Every structure is written in C-alpha cells, then in structure tokens.
Short mmCIF file of C-alpha atoms and ligand atoms in Angstrom, two decimals:
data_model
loop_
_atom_site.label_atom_id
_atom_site.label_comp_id
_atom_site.label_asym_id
_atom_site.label_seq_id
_atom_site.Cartn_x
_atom_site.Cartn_y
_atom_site.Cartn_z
CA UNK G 28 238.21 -73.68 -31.35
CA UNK G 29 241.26 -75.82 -31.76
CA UNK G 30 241.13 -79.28 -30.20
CA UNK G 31 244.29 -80.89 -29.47
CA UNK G 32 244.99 -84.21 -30.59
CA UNK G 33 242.90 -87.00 -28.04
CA UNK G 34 244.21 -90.40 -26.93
CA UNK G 35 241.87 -93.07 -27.39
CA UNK G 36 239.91 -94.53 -24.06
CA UNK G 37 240.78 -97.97 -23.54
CA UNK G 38 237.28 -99.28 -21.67
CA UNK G 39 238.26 -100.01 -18.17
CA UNK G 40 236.56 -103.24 -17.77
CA UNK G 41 237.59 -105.03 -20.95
CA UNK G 42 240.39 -106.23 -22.88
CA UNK G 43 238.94 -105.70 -26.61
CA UNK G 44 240.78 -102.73 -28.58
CA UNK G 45 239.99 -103.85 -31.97
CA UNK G 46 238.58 -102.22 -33.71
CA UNK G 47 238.34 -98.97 -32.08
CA UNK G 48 235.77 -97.00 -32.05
CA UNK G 49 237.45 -94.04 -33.68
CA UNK G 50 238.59 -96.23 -36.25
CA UNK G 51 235.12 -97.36 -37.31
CA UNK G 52 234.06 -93.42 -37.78
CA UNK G 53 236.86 -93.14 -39.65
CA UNK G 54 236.50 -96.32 -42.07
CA UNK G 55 233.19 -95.14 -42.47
CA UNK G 56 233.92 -91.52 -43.81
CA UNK G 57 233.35 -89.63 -40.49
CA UNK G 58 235.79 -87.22 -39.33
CA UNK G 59 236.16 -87.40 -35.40
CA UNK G 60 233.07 -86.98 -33.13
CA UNK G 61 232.56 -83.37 -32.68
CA UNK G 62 229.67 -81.61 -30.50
CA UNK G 63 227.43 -79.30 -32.46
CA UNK G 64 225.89 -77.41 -29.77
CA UNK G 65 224.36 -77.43 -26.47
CA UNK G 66 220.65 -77.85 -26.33
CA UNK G 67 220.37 -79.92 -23.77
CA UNK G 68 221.68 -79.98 -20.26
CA UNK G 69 220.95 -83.99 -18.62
CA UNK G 70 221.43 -83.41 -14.67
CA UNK G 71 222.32 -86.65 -12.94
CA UNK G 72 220.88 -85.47 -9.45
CA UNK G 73 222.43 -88.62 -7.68
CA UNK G 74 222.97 -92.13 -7.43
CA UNK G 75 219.96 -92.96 -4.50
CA UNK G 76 217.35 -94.93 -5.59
CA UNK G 77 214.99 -97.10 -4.25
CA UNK G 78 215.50 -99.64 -6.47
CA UNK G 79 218.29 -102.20 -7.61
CA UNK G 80 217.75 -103.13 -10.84
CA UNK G 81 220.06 -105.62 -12.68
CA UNK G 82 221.34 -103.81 -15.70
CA UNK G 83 221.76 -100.10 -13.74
CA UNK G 84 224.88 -98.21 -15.31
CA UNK G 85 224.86 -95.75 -12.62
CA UNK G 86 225.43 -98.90 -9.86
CA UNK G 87 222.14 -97.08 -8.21
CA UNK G 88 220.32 -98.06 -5.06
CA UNK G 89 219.46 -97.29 -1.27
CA UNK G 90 222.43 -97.52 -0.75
CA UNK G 91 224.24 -95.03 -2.53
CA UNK G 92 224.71 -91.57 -1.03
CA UNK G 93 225.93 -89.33 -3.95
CA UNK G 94 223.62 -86.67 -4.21
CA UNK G 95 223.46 -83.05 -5.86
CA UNK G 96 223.72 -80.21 -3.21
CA UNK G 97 221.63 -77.11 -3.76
CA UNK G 98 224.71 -74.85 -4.29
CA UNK G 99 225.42 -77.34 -7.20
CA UNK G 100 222.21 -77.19 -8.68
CA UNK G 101 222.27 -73.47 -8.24
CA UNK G 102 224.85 -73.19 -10.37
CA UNK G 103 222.79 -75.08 -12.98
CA UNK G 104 220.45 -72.36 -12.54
CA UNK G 105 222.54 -69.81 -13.17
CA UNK G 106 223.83 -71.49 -16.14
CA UNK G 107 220.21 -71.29 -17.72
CA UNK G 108 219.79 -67.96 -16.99
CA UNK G 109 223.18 -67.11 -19.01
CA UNK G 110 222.64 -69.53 -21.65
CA UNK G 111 219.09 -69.26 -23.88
CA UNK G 112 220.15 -71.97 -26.29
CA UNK G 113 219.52 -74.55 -23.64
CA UNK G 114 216.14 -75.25 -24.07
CA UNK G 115 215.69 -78.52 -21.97
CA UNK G 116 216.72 -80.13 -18.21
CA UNK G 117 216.35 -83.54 -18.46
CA UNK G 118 217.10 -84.65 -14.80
CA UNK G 119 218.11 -88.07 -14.18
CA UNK G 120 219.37 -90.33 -11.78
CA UNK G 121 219.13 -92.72 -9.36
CA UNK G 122 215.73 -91.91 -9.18
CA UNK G 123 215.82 -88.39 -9.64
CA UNK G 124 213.02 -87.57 -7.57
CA UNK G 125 214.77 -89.27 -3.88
CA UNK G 126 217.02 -85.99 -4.36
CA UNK G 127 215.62 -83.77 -1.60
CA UNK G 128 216.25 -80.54 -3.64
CA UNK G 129 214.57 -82.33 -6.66
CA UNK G 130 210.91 -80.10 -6.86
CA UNK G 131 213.20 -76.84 -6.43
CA UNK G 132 215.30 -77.84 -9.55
CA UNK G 133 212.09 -78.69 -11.65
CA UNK G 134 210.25 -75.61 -10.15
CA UNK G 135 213.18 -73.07 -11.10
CA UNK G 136 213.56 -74.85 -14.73
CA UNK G 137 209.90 -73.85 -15.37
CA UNK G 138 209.71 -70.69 -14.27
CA UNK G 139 212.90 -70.39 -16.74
CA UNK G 140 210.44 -71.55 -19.32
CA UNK G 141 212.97 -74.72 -19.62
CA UNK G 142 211.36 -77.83 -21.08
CA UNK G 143 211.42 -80.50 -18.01
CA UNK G 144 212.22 -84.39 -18.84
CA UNK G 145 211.78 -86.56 -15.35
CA UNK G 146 213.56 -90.10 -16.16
CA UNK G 147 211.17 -91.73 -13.30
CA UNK G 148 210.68 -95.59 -12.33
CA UNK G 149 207.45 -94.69 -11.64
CA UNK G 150 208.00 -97.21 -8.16
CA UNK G 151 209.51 -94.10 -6.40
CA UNK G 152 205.50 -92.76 -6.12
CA UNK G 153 205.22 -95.15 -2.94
CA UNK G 154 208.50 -93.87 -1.61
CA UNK G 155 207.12 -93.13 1.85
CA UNK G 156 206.68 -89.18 1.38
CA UNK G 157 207.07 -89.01 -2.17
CA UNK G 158 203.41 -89.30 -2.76
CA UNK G 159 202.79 -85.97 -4.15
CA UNK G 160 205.06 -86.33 -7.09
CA UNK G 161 202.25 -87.61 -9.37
CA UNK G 162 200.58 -84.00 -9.26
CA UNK G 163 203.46 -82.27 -8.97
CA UNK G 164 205.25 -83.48 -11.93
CA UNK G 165 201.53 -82.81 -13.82
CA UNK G 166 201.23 -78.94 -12.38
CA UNK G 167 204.84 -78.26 -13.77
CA UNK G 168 204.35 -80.12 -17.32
CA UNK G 169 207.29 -82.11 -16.49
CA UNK G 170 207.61 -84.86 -19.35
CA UNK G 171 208.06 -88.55 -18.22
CA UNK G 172 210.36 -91.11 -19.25
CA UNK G 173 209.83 -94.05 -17.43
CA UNK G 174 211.35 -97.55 -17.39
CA UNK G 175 209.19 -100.82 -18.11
CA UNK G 176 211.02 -103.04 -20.17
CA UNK G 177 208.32 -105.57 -20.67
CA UNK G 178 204.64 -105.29 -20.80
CA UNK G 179 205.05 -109.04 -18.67
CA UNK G 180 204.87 -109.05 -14.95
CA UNK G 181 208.06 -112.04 -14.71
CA UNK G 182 210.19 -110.41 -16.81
CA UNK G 183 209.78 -106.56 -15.22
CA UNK G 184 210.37 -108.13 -12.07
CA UNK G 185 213.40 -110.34 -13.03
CA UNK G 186 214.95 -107.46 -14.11
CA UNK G 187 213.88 -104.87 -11.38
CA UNK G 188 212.49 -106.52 -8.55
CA UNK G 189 209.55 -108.17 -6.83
CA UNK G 190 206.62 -106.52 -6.93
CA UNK G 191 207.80 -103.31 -9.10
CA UNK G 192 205.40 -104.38 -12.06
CA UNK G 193 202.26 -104.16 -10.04
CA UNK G 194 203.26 -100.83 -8.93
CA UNK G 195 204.36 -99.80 -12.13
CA UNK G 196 200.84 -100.81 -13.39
CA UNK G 197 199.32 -98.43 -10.88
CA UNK G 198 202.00 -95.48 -11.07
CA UNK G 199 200.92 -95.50 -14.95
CA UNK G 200 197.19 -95.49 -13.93
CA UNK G 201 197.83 -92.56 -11.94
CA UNK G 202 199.56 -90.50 -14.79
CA UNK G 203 196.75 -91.64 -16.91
CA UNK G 204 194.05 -89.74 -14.75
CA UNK G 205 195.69 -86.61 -14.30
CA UNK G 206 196.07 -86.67 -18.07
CA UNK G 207 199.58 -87.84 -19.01
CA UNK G 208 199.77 -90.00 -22.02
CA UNK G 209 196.43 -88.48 -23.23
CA UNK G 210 195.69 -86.81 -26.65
CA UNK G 211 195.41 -82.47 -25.85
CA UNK G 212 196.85 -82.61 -22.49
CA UNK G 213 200.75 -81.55 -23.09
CA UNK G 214 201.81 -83.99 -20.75
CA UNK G 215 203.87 -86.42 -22.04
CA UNK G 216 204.37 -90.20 -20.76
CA UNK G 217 206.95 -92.02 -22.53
CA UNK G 218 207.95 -95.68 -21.64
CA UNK G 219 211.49 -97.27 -22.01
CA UNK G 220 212.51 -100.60 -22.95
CA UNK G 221 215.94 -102.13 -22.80
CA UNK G 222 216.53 -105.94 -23.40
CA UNK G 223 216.55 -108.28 -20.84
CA UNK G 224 220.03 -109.83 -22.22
CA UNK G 225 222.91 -109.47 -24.59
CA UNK G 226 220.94 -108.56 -27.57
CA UNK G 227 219.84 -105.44 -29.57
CA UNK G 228 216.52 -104.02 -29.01
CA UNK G 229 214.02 -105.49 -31.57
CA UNK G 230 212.30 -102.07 -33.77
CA UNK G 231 210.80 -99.61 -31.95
CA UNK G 232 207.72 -98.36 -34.25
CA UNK G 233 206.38 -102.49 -33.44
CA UNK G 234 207.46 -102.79 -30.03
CA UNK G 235 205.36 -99.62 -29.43
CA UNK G 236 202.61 -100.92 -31.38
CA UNK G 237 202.90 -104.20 -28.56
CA UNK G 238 202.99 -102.27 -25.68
CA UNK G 239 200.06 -99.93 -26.50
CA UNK G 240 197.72 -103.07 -27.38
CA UNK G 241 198.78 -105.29 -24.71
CA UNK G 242 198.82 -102.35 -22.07
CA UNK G 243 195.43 -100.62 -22.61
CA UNK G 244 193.61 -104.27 -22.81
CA UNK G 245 195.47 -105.79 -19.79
CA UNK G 246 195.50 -102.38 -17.83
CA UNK G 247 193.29 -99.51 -19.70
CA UNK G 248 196.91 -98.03 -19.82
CA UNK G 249 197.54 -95.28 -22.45
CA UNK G 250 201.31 -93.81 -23.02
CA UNK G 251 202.77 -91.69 -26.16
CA UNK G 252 206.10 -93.08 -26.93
CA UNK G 253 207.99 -96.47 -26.74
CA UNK G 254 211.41 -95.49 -26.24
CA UNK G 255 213.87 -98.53 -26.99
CA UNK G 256 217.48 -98.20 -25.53
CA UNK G 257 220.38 -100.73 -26.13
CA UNK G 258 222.30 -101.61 -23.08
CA UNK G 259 225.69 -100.30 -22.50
CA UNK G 260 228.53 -102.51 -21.73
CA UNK G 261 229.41 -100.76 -18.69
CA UNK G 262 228.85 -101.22 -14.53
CA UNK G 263 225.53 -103.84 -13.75
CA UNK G 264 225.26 -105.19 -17.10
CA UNK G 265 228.88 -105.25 -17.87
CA UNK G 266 229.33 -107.17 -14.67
CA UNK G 267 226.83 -109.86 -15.70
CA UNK G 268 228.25 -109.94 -19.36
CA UNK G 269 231.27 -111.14 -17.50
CA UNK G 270 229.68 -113.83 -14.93
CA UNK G 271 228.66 -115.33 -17.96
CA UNK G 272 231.49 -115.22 -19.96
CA UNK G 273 229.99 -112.77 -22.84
CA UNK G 274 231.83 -109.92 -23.15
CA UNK G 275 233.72 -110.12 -26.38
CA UNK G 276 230.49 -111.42 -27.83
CA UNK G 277 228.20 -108.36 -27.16
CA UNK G 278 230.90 -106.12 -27.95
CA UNK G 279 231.09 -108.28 -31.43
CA UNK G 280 227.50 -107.87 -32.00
CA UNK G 281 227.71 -103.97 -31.05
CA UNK G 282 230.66 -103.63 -33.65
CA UNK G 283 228.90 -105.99 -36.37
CA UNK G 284 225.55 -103.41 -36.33
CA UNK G 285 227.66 -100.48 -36.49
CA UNK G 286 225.36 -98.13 -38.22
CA UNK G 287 226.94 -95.35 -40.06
CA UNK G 288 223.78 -93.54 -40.53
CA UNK G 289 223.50 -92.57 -36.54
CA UNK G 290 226.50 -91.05 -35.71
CA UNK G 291 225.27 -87.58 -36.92
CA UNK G 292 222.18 -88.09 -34.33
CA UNK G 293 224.28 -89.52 -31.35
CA UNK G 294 223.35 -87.52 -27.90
CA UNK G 295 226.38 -86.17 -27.45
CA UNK G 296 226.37 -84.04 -30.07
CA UNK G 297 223.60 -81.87 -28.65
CA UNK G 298 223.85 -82.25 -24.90
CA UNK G 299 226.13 -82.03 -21.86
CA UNK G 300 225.39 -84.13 -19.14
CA UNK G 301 226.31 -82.92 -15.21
CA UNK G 302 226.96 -85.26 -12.51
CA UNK G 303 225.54 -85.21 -9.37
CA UNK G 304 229.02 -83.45 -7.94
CA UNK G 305 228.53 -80.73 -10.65
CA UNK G 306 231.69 -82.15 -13.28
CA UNK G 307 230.42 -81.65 -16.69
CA UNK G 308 230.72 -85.04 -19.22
CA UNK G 309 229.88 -85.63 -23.21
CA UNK G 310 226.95 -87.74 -21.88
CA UNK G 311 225.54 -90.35 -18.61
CA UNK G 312 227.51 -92.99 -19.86
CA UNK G 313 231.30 -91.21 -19.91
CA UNK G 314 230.12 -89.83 -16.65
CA UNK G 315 229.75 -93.55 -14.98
CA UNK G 316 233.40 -94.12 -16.52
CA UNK G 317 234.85 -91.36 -14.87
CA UNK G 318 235.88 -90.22 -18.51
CA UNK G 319 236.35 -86.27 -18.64
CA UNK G 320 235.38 -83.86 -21.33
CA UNK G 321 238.36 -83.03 -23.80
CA UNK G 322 241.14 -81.82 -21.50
CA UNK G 323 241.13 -77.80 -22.64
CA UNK G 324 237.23 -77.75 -21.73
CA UNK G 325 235.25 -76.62 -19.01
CA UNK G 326 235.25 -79.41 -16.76
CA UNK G 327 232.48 -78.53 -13.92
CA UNK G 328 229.30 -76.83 -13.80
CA UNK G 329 230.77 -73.71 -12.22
CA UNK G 330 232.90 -72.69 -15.19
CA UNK G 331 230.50 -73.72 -17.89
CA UNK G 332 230.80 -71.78 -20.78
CA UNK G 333 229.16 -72.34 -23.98
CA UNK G 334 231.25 -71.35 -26.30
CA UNK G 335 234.09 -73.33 -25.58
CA UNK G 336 231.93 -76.76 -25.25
CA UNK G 337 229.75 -76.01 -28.47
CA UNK G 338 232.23 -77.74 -31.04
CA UNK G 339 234.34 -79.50 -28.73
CA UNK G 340 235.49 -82.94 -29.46
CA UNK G 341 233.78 -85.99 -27.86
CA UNK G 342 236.04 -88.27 -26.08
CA UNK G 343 234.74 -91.77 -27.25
CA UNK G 344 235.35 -95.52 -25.89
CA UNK G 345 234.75 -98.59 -27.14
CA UNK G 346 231.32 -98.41 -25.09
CA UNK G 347 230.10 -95.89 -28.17
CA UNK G 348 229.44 -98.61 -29.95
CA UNK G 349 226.23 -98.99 -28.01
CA UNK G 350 224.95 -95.93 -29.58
CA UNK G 351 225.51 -96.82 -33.01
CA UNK G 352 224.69 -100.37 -33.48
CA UNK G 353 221.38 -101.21 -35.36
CA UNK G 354 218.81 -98.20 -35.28
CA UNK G 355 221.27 -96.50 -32.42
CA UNK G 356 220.48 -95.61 -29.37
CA UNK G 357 219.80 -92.56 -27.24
CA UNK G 358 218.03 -91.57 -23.76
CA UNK G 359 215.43 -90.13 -26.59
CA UNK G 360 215.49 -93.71 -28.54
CA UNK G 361 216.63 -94.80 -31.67
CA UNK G 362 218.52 -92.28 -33.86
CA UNK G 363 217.46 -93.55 -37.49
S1 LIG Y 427 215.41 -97.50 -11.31
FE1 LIG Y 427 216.94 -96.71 -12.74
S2 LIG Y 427 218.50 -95.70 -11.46
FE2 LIG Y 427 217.26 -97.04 -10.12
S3 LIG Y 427 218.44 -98.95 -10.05
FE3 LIG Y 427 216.89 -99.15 -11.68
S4 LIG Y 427 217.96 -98.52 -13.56
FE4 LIG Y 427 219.20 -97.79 -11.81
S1 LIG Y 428 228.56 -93.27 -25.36
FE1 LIG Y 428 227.27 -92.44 -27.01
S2 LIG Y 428 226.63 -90.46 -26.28
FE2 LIG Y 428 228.37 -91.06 -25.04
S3 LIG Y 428 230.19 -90.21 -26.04
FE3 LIG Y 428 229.91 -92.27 -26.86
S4 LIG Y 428 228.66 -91.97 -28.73
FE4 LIG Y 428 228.48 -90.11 -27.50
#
C-alpha cells in the first residue's frame, strides 16, 4: 500500500524538536517506522479507575467517565471473528476491570480462543463488587500484568497511594492460591515496574531476580515475569517533569540511550491499540496524544480492515524515544 508522505508530530507539551525522532531512525540506517502486521489488538476499555497514581499517562481516576459502550466493544468482536491473525486482546485501562461490560469482553475473547492479557492494579479486587474478579480472571486463563513498581511499601505508596501496597500484597496472595504465578498452572502473573523518577529502568533479568527473592521471603509471593517499562514523557509524568523543571533533561537522556537495536521490536509494529470511544491508534501512548493513525487508514474500530493497517506507516513523536532508549520499552518489557 502506498503511504503518503507524513509530517512530523511536534509533542504537544514541549518545546524540544531536535533531534527528531525520525531523524534518529534515519541516522541510524532505518527507513521510516512501518507496521508489520496486526497480532495484537490492546483495548483501552476507559479511563475510570479507582486509583490516582502519579505517573498515569491515561490522566486515570474516579473521576473520569470515558468508558467503552457494548456496541463498541461489539464491534471488537466482530473484528476477531473476521480477522484470525489476531491472536491476543490485551485490555487495558483505567483499570480495565471498573468497565461494567468488562467480563463480557474477556468472556467473548475466550470463547474466540483469543489469548486474554488483563493490565490489573490488583487494588481494584476490593472495589466494592468487584470481588469476584480473582476467580474469574483464573476460570477464563486471563494473563495478568499488574503494576508494583517497588517491592517497598513507601515507595509503592508514594507513587500510588496510601495503603495500595498492603493490598497489593494480598491481591498477589490471592492469585497465588488459585494458581497464578505457579509452575503447570497456565496462568500467568506478571509484575510491572516503572521508575519512580526521571531515570531509565535499571535491567530487567536482575530486577526480577530482586523482586522474586525479596517478595517470596517478605510475602511467600511467587510471580513469572518482571516486566520493566520506561516512563513516557507524556500527561502525569510529563506534568511533574515540568514542576520540576526537567523536561529537556529526560528527553536528553531518552535521546542519549537511543538504542538502534529495538526499533525492529517496538509495539507498534505488531499491534493496534483501540480507545475506549472505538478510534483505532499505532499504540496507548499516540492514543493519550490524540495522535491519529496515518491519514489514508482506517481510523475507528468500525471500519477496521486489516489489510490496509498491516504495513501502514507509524506516525511517531518525539515521545518514541521512550521506547527506544536503553533495552527499550514495551507494555511486554524490554525489546533487546
Ligand atoms: S492504576 Fe493504572 S490506570 Fe489507574 S491511575 Fe494508576 S497507572 Fe493510571
Ligand atoms: S510511542 Fe512507541 S509504540 Fe508508540 S508509535 Fe512511538 S515507537 Fe511506536
């Protein structure tokens, strides 16, 4: 498919434009980011959540009303049953699970034999009426991906709030005895860390090392996967980088650790992400900006249609270079 030639984005909440992120693929050797299929389709369900934390790109909290409709997430259904090559949902949020039609879209994924990822903060068990997600996510093999970026009580709850470290402690107690994290049971529990500041994460393969010693001896927690993500210069963390005058410094550090070796692993390559009112993005994070897909592709959920989105070209931002710096970064992890 022929793609037309694509203006830069210009980052909406900062001045830098040098160098661009386009122009760092290119001094590097790449040609311009192009998808190379669609495997994966990450459903931003809505913005509600019961928590607040600090660094949120999606601006999430009790607050918020955005939420998917059950026409829109229809649609998504019907997209799956068109579409075989998508072989995973990974639903997202807010706290996905606050979504009131949020056990109907896991429910019709699996009976579509879709592979489930719920991206849960694990506080949204004790969600008055939300206590049956525990068994519910079990019964359906959804995969977890929770939040907990420090095995430390202070820092958890400097980050996300009072109190959400104790009940992350007992959410992941839960999960352990209905088998998640556990050799043999197919039900995966993967944690997610994100620094606390204006740094990249340290490596993953010894972070995860930390967490699983200082977890199971504080805790008798068990999970599989230590997921490290770098945070994005954009909404809740962008806003802090700029109360304390650090903008032009993180983006400096982002740019410095550009690693060549990711961009053939970044998310967008392989995914499409939908937002909670059903517009189709290259990923979560051009979704928060409001940045569309390429102007001659499908643009919502209704007129999705795989050919003409396998291939497409990405529209980047100077924000991209929070998936490339250092090991990279993806809602799966590190790329390298
Ligand atoms: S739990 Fe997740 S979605 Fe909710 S405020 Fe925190 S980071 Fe945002
Ligand atoms: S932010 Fe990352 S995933 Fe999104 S378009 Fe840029 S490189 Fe791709």
């Amino acid at each position: 498919m022929p793609h037309s030639p694509l203006p830069l984005i210009s980052s909406p909440t900062s001045m830098r434009s040098t160098p661009s992120f386009q122009e760092a693929l290119a001094s590097h050797g790449h040609q311009p980011l192009n998808a190379k299929s669609v495997t994966t389709l990450q459903v931003n369900v809505g913005k509600v959540c019961n928590q607040t934390c600090h660094h949120c790109h999606v601006d999430a909290g009790p607050q918020r009303t955005e939420s998917m409709t059950k026409a829109t997430i229809d649609q998504i259904i019907d997209v799956l049953d068109r579409t075989p090559q998508i072989l995973t949902v990974d639903i997202t949020g807010g706290a996905p699970e606050m979504n009131p039609h949020f056990e109907y879209l896991v429910q019709q994924c699996r009976i579509r034999n879709r592979h489930v990822i719920d991206r849960c903060n694990l506080t949204v068990f004790y969600v008055k009426g939300k206590s049956h997600l525990p068994e519910f996510l079990a019964q359906h093999q959804v995969e977890i991906v929770a939040s907990l970026p420090c095995y430390q009580e202070s820092n958890v709850d400097q980050q996300r709030g009072k109190g959400v470290f104790d009940r992350s402690m007992s959410a992941l107690q839960t999960l352990n005895t209905l088998g998640y994290g556990k050799e043999g049971t197919n039900l995966a529990l993967h944690l997610v860390y994100n620094p606390l500041g204006p740094t990249l994460p340290p490596p993953q393969r010894e972070l995860e090392e930390d967490y699983k010693v200082e977890l199971m001896s504080r805790y008798g927690i068990q999970f599989n996967r230590l997921l490290t993500i770098t945070n994005m210069p954009i909404s809740r963390f962008l806003e802090d980088l700029q109360e304390s005058d650090q903008v032009d410094s993180y983006y400096a550090l982002l740019e410095k650790n550009f690693n060549s070796v990711t961009v053939e692993e970044v998310m967008c390559r392989s995914l499409i992400s939908v937002g909670w009112d059903g517009r189709l993005s290259d990923c979560d994070f051009n979704q928060m900006l409001d940045i569309p897909l390429q102007s001659d592709a499908p643009q919502w959920i209704g007129d999705f249609n795989l050919p003409n989105l396998e291939n497409r070209r990405i529209v980047v931002g100077p924000h991209c270079f929070g998936c490339t710096a250092g090991s990279g970064s993806s809602c799966g992890g590190t790329l390298t």
